[in-house]
PDB file of C-alpha atoms in Angstrom:
ATOM      1  CA  UNK A 223       0.053  -0.041   0.023  1.00 47.00           C
ATOM      2  CA  UNK A 224       1.471   3.331  -1.060  1.00 61.00           C
ATOM      3  CA  UNK A 225       1.743   6.276   1.352  1.00 72.00           C
ATOM      4  CA  UNK A 226      -1.610   7.944   1.642  1.00 73.00           C
ATOM      5  CA  UNK A 227      -0.506  10.522   4.185  1.00 75.00           C
ATOM      6  CA  UNK A 228      -0.618  13.465   1.808  1.00 80.00           C
ATOM      7  CA  UNK A 229      -4.203  12.415   0.839  1.00 79.00           C
ATOM      8  CA  UNK A 230      -5.310  12.480   4.451  1.00 82.00           C
ATOM      9  CA  UNK A 231      -3.472  15.852   5.019  1.00 85.00           C
ATOM     10  CA  UNK A 232      -5.291  17.504   2.056  1.00 85.00           C
ATOM     11  CA  UNK A 233      -8.661  16.166   3.426  1.00 82.00           C
ATOM     12  CA  UNK A 234      -7.929  17.306   7.021  1.00 83.00           C
ATOM     13  CA  UNK A 235      -7.040  20.749   5.846  1.00 86.00           C
ATOM     14  CA  UNK A 236     -10.160  20.842   3.795  1.00 84.00           C
ATOM     15  CA  UNK A 237     -12.428  19.845   6.627  1.00 81.00           C
ATOM     16  CA  UNK A 238     -10.849  22.371   8.937  1.00 84.00           C
ATOM     17  CA  UNK A 239     -11.517  25.109   6.498  1.00 84.00           C
ATOM     18  CA  UNK A 240     -15.118  23.922   6.194  1.00 81.00           C
ATOM     19  CA  UNK A 241     -15.721  23.855   9.878  1.00 80.00           C
ATOM     20  CA  UNK A 242     -14.272  27.435  10.183  1.00 79.00           C
ATOM     21  CA  UNK A 243     -16.353  28.615   7.356  1.00 77.00           C
ATOM     22  CA  UNK A 244     -19.591  27.047   8.832  1.00 74.00           C
ATOM     23  CA  UNK A 245     -19.206  28.575  12.302  1.00 74.00           C
ATOM     24  CA  UNK A 246     -21.511  31.451  12.995  1.00 67.00           C
ATOM     25  CA  UNK A 247     -20.054  34.935  12.891  1.00 62.00           C
ATOM     26  CA  UNK A 248     -20.468  37.134  15.988  1.00 51.00           C
ATOM     27  CA  UNK A 249     -22.722  39.579  14.029  1.00 52.00           C
ATOM     28  CA  UNK A 250     -24.903  38.799  11.053  1.00 52.00           C
ATOM     29  CA  UNK A 251     -25.188  41.640   8.609  1.00 55.00           C
ATOM     30  CA  UNK A 252     -27.602  41.953   5.757  1.00 54.00           C
ATOM     31  CA  UNK A 253     -25.876  42.818   2.397  1.00 50.00           C
ATOM     32  CA  UNK A 254     -26.632  46.165   0.890  1.00 64.00           C
ATOM     33  CA  UNK A 255     -26.989  46.976  -2.013  1.00 76.00           C
ATOM     34  CA  UNK A 256     -29.312  44.259  -3.345  1.00 81.00           C
ATOM     35  CA  UNK A 257     -26.942  43.679  -6.329  1.00 83.00           C
ATOM     36  CA  UNK A 258     -24.409  42.051  -4.015  1.00 84.00           C
ATOM     37  CA  UNK A 259     -26.956  39.834  -2.598  1.00 85.00           C
ATOM     38  CA  UNK A 260     -28.131  38.803  -6.061  1.00 90.00           C
ATOM     39  CA  UNK A 261     -24.427  38.177  -7.019  1.00 92.00           C
ATOM     40  CA  UNK A 262     -23.959  35.975  -3.900  1.00 91.00           C
ATOM     41  CA  UNK A 263     -27.012  33.954  -4.528  1.00 92.00           C
ATOM     42  CA  UNK A 264     -26.058  33.531  -8.185  1.00 94.00           C
ATOM     43  CA  UNK A 265     -22.694  32.261  -7.227  1.00 95.00           C
ATOM     44  CA  UNK A 266     -24.183  29.908  -4.748  1.00 94.00           C
ATOM     45  CA  UNK A 267     -26.652  28.458  -7.340  1.00 95.00           C
ATOM     46  CA  UNK A 268     -23.881  28.052  -9.863  1.00 95.00           C
ATOM     47  CA  UNK A 269     -21.832  26.179  -7.195  1.00 95.00           C
ATOM     48  CA  UNK A 270     -24.595  23.907  -6.216  1.00 95.00           C
ATOM     49  CA  UNK A 271     -25.214  23.125  -9.989  1.00 94.00           C
ATOM     50  CA  UNK A 272     -21.505  22.302 -10.531  1.00 94.00           C
ATOM     51  CA  UNK A 273     -21.423  20.030  -7.412  1.00 93.00           C
ATOM     52  CA  UNK A 274     -24.625  18.212  -8.280  1.00 93.00           C
ATOM     53  CA  UNK A 275     -23.866  17.573 -11.824  1.00 93.00           C
ATOM     54  CA  UNK A 276     -20.276  16.372 -11.016  1.00 92.00           C
ATOM     55  CA  UNK A 277     -21.688  14.022  -8.274  1.00 91.00           C
ATOM     56  CA  UNK A 278     -24.152  12.514 -10.633  1.00 91.00           C
ATOM     57  CA  UNK A 279     -21.377  11.953 -13.228  1.00 90.00           C
ATOM     58  CA  UNK A 280     -18.859  10.554 -10.719  1.00 86.00           C
ATOM     59  CA  UNK A 281     -21.442   8.238  -9.066  1.00 81.00           C
ATOM     60  CA  UNK A 282     -19.595   5.554  -7.237  1.00 72.00           C
ATOM     61  CA  UNK A 283     -16.114   6.738  -8.297  1.00 74.00           C
ATOM     62  CA  UNK A 284     -16.195   9.634  -5.795  1.00 78.00           C
ATOM     63  CA  UNK A 285     -13.577   9.960  -3.103  1.00 79.00           C
ATOM     64  CA  UNK A 286     -12.573  12.711  -0.785  1.00 81.00           C
ATOM     65  CA  UNK A 287      -9.023  11.534  -1.238  1.00 83.00           C
ATOM     66  CA  UNK A 288      -7.008  13.054  -4.114  1.00 87.00           C
ATOM     67  CA  UNK A 289      -5.727   9.685  -5.232  1.00 86.00           C
ATOM     68  CA  UNK A 290      -8.190   8.111  -7.684  1.00 85.00           C
ATOM     69  CA  UNK A 291      -9.983   4.872  -6.491  1.00 81.00           C
ATOM     70  CA  UNK A 292      -8.790   1.675  -8.091  1.00 82.00           C
ATOM     71  CA  UNK A 293     -11.982   1.280 -10.087  1.00 80.00           C
ATOM     72  CA  UNK A 294     -11.877   4.844 -11.348  1.00 83.00           C
ATOM     73  CA  UNK A 295     -12.357   5.722 -15.174  1.00 87.00           C
ATOM     74  CA  UNK A 296     -11.374   9.031 -16.644  1.00 89.00           C
ATOM     75  CA  UNK A 297     -14.484  11.016 -17.256  1.00 90.00           C
ATOM     76  CA  UNK A 298     -14.111  13.728 -19.998  1.00 90.00           C
ATOM     77  CA  UNK A 299     -17.652  14.331 -20.972  1.00 91.00           C
ATOM     78  CA  UNK A 300     -20.463  16.399 -19.467  1.00 91.00           C
ATOM     79  CA  UNK A 301     -19.128  19.071 -17.077  1.00 92.00           C
ATOM     80  CA  UNK A 302     -15.869  17.382 -17.079  1.00 92.00           C
ATOM     81  CA  UNK A 303     -15.431  18.202 -20.764  1.00 91.00           C
ATOM     82  CA  UNK A 304     -15.096  21.865 -19.668  1.00 91.00           C
ATOM     83  CA  UNK A 305     -13.839  21.697 -16.117  1.00 94.00           C
ATOM     84  CA  UNK A 306     -11.446  19.064 -14.661  1.00 93.00           C
ATOM     85  CA  UNK A 307     -12.351  19.775 -10.952  1.00 94.00           C
ATOM     86  CA  UNK A 308     -16.046  20.853 -10.938  1.00 94.00           C
ATOM     87  CA  UNK A 309     -16.698  19.882  -7.280  1.00 94.00           C
ATOM     88  CA  UNK A 310     -13.740  22.109  -6.135  1.00 95.00           C
ATOM     89  CA  UNK A 311     -15.186  24.918  -8.319  1.00 96.00           C
ATOM     90  CA  UNK A 312     -18.654  24.387  -6.974  1.00 96.00           C
ATOM     91  CA  UNK A 313     -17.519  24.414  -3.325  1.00 95.00           C
ATOM     92  CA  UNK A 314     -15.460  27.610  -3.946  1.00 97.00           C
ATOM     93  CA  UNK A 315     -18.377  29.312  -5.706  1.00 96.00           C
ATOM     94  CA  UNK A 316     -20.793  28.213  -3.005  1.00 96.00           C
ATOM     95  CA  UNK A 317     -18.643  29.435  -0.148  1.00 96.00           C
ATOM     96  CA  UNK A 318     -17.754  32.707  -1.907  1.00 96.00           C
ATOM     97  CA  UNK A 319     -21.424  33.389  -2.727  1.00 95.00           C
ATOM     98  CA  UNK A 320     -22.462  32.653   0.789  1.00 93.00           C
ATOM     99  CA  UNK A 321     -19.726  35.002   2.268  1.00 93.00           C
ATOM    100  CA  UNK A 322     -20.959  37.688  -0.037  1.00 91.00           C
ATOM    101  CA  UNK A 323     -24.638  37.227   1.004  1.00 89.00           C
ATOM    102  CA  UNK A 324     -23.633  37.216   4.621  1.00 86.00           C
ATOM    103  CA  UNK A 325     -21.367  40.193   4.100  1.00 85.00           C
ATOM    104  CA  UNK A 326     -18.828  38.266   6.103  1.00 87.00           C
ATOM    105  CA  UNK A 327     -15.056  39.072   5.538  1.00 90.00           C
ATOM    106  CA  UNK A 328     -13.925  36.133   7.574  1.00 90.00           C
ATOM    107  CA  UNK A 329     -15.963  33.750   5.339  1.00 92.00           C
ATOM    108  CA  UNK A 330     -14.648  35.530   2.314  1.00 93.00           C
ATOM    109  CA  UNK A 331     -11.040  35.018   3.444  1.00 93.00           C
ATOM    110  CA  UNK A 332     -11.700  31.238   4.196  1.00 94.00           C
ATOM    111  CA  UNK A 333     -13.290  30.949   0.655  1.00 95.00           C
ATOM    112  CA  UNK A 334     -10.007  32.272  -0.727  1.00 95.00           C
ATOM    113  CA  UNK A 335      -8.034  29.901   1.449  1.00 95.00           C
ATOM    114  CA  UNK A 336     -10.253  27.038   0.143  1.00 95.00           C
ATOM    115  CA  UNK A 337      -9.491  28.009  -3.426  1.00 95.00           C
ATOM    116  CA  UNK A 338      -5.706  28.123  -2.610  1.00 95.00           C
ATOM    117  CA  UNK A 339      -5.999  24.535  -0.955  1.00 95.00           C
ATOM    118  CA  UNK A 340      -7.919  23.274  -4.019  1.00 95.00           C
ATOM    119  CA  UNK A 341      -5.133  24.618  -6.303  1.00 95.00           C
ATOM    120  CA  UNK A 342      -2.485  22.785  -4.302  1.00 95.00           C
ATOM    121  CA  UNK A 343      -4.559  19.595  -3.845  1.00 94.00           C
ATOM    122  CA  UNK A 344      -5.599  19.478  -7.495  1.00 94.00           C
ATOM    123  CA  UNK A 345      -1.980  19.760  -8.570  1.00 95.00           C
ATOM    124  CA  UNK A 346      -1.237  16.659  -6.429  1.00 94.00           C
ATOM    125  CA  UNK A 347      -4.378  14.898  -7.710  1.00 93.00           C
ATOM    126  CA  UNK A 348      -3.537  15.555 -11.269  1.00 94.00           C
ATOM    127  CA  UNK A 349      -0.108  13.943 -10.740  1.00 95.00           C
ATOM    128  CA  UNK A 350      -1.867  10.851  -9.501  1.00 93.00           C
ATOM    129  CA  UNK A 351      -4.470  10.971 -12.261  1.00 93.00           C
ATOM    130  CA  UNK A 352      -1.649  11.260 -14.836  1.00 94.00           C
ATOM    131  CA  UNK A 353       0.091   8.111 -13.342  1.00 92.00           C
ATOM    132  CA  UNK A 354      -3.128   6.238 -13.634  1.00 92.00           C
ATOM    133  CA  UNK A 355      -4.366   7.722 -16.899  1.00 93.00           C
ATOM    134  CA  UNK A 356      -1.643   8.604 -19.359  1.00 93.00           C
ATOM    135  CA  UNK A 357      -4.328  10.249 -21.471  1.00 94.00           C
ATOM    136  CA  UNK A 358      -4.811  12.801 -18.731  1.00 93.00           C
ATOM    137  CA  UNK A 359      -2.051  14.834 -20.134  1.00 93.00           C
ATOM    138  CA  UNK A 360      -4.015  15.503 -23.356  1.00 93.00           C
ATOM    139  CA  UNK A 361      -7.142  16.025 -21.470  1.00 93.00           C
ATOM    140  CA  UNK A 362      -5.544  18.904 -19.535  1.00 91.00           C
ATOM    141  CA  UNK A 363      -4.847  20.738 -22.779  1.00 89.00           C
ATOM    142  CA  UNK A 364      -8.498  20.781 -23.749  1.00 88.00           C
ATOM    143  CA  UNK A 365     -10.170  21.527 -20.462  1.00 90.00           C
ATOM    144  CA  UNK A 366      -9.800  24.228 -17.725  1.00 91.00           C
ATOM    145  CA  UNK A 367      -8.784  23.392 -14.269  1.00 92.00           C
ATOM    146  CA  UNK A 368     -11.653  24.999 -12.256  1.00 92.00           C
ATOM    147  CA  UNK A 369     -13.780  27.373 -14.425  1.00 88.00           C
ATOM    148  CA  UNK A 370     -14.825  26.979 -18.116  1.00 83.00           C
ATOM    149  CA  UNK A 371     -13.365  30.473 -18.805  1.00 71.00           C
ATOM    150  CA  UNK A 372     -10.102  31.906 -17.801  1.00 56.00           C
ATOM    151  CA  UNK A 373     -11.062  34.232 -14.850  1.00 45.00           C
ATOM    152  CA  UNK A 374      -8.192  33.275 -12.687  1.00 47.00           C
ATOM    153  CA  UNK A 375      -4.665  32.148 -13.462  1.00 45.00           C
ATOM    154  CA  UNK A 376      -5.329  28.913 -11.590  1.00 47.00           C
ATOM    155  CA  UNK A 377      -7.180  27.453 -14.608  1.00 45.00           C
ATOM    156  CA  UNK A 378      -4.486  25.825 -16.621  1.00 47.00           C
TER     157      UNK A 378
END
């Protein structure tokens, strides 16, 4: 059995960030103006859609660990045709949108930390995927990492 310690470290950090994100702020503020609230809700809906579609496509091949499961197959259709890590994207968009709706700077910072963690975790995961699926190298050239457009340098 290969060393899975890095896998568990990534998951532990991810869970810690989720716990920090979910704790209630000392003061809840309503977002003003309404445009920010609409933006936040929009990001949350897109995030939920990304996560839901990816979960349906992954089905039983889902794992919290970055190392692919033994029975994994490389999925390059559906949402995965455009985005290699739609669950990571969805979680980021959901947390970012929620931080905007709640007007919570601490949650916003945690959302950014989640994105940074997902960048590091996905780089590790992509090494593992390339080992299992040599065709992953070509797949990376025709899809984006997190978003189907190049909003952030993290994409390629």
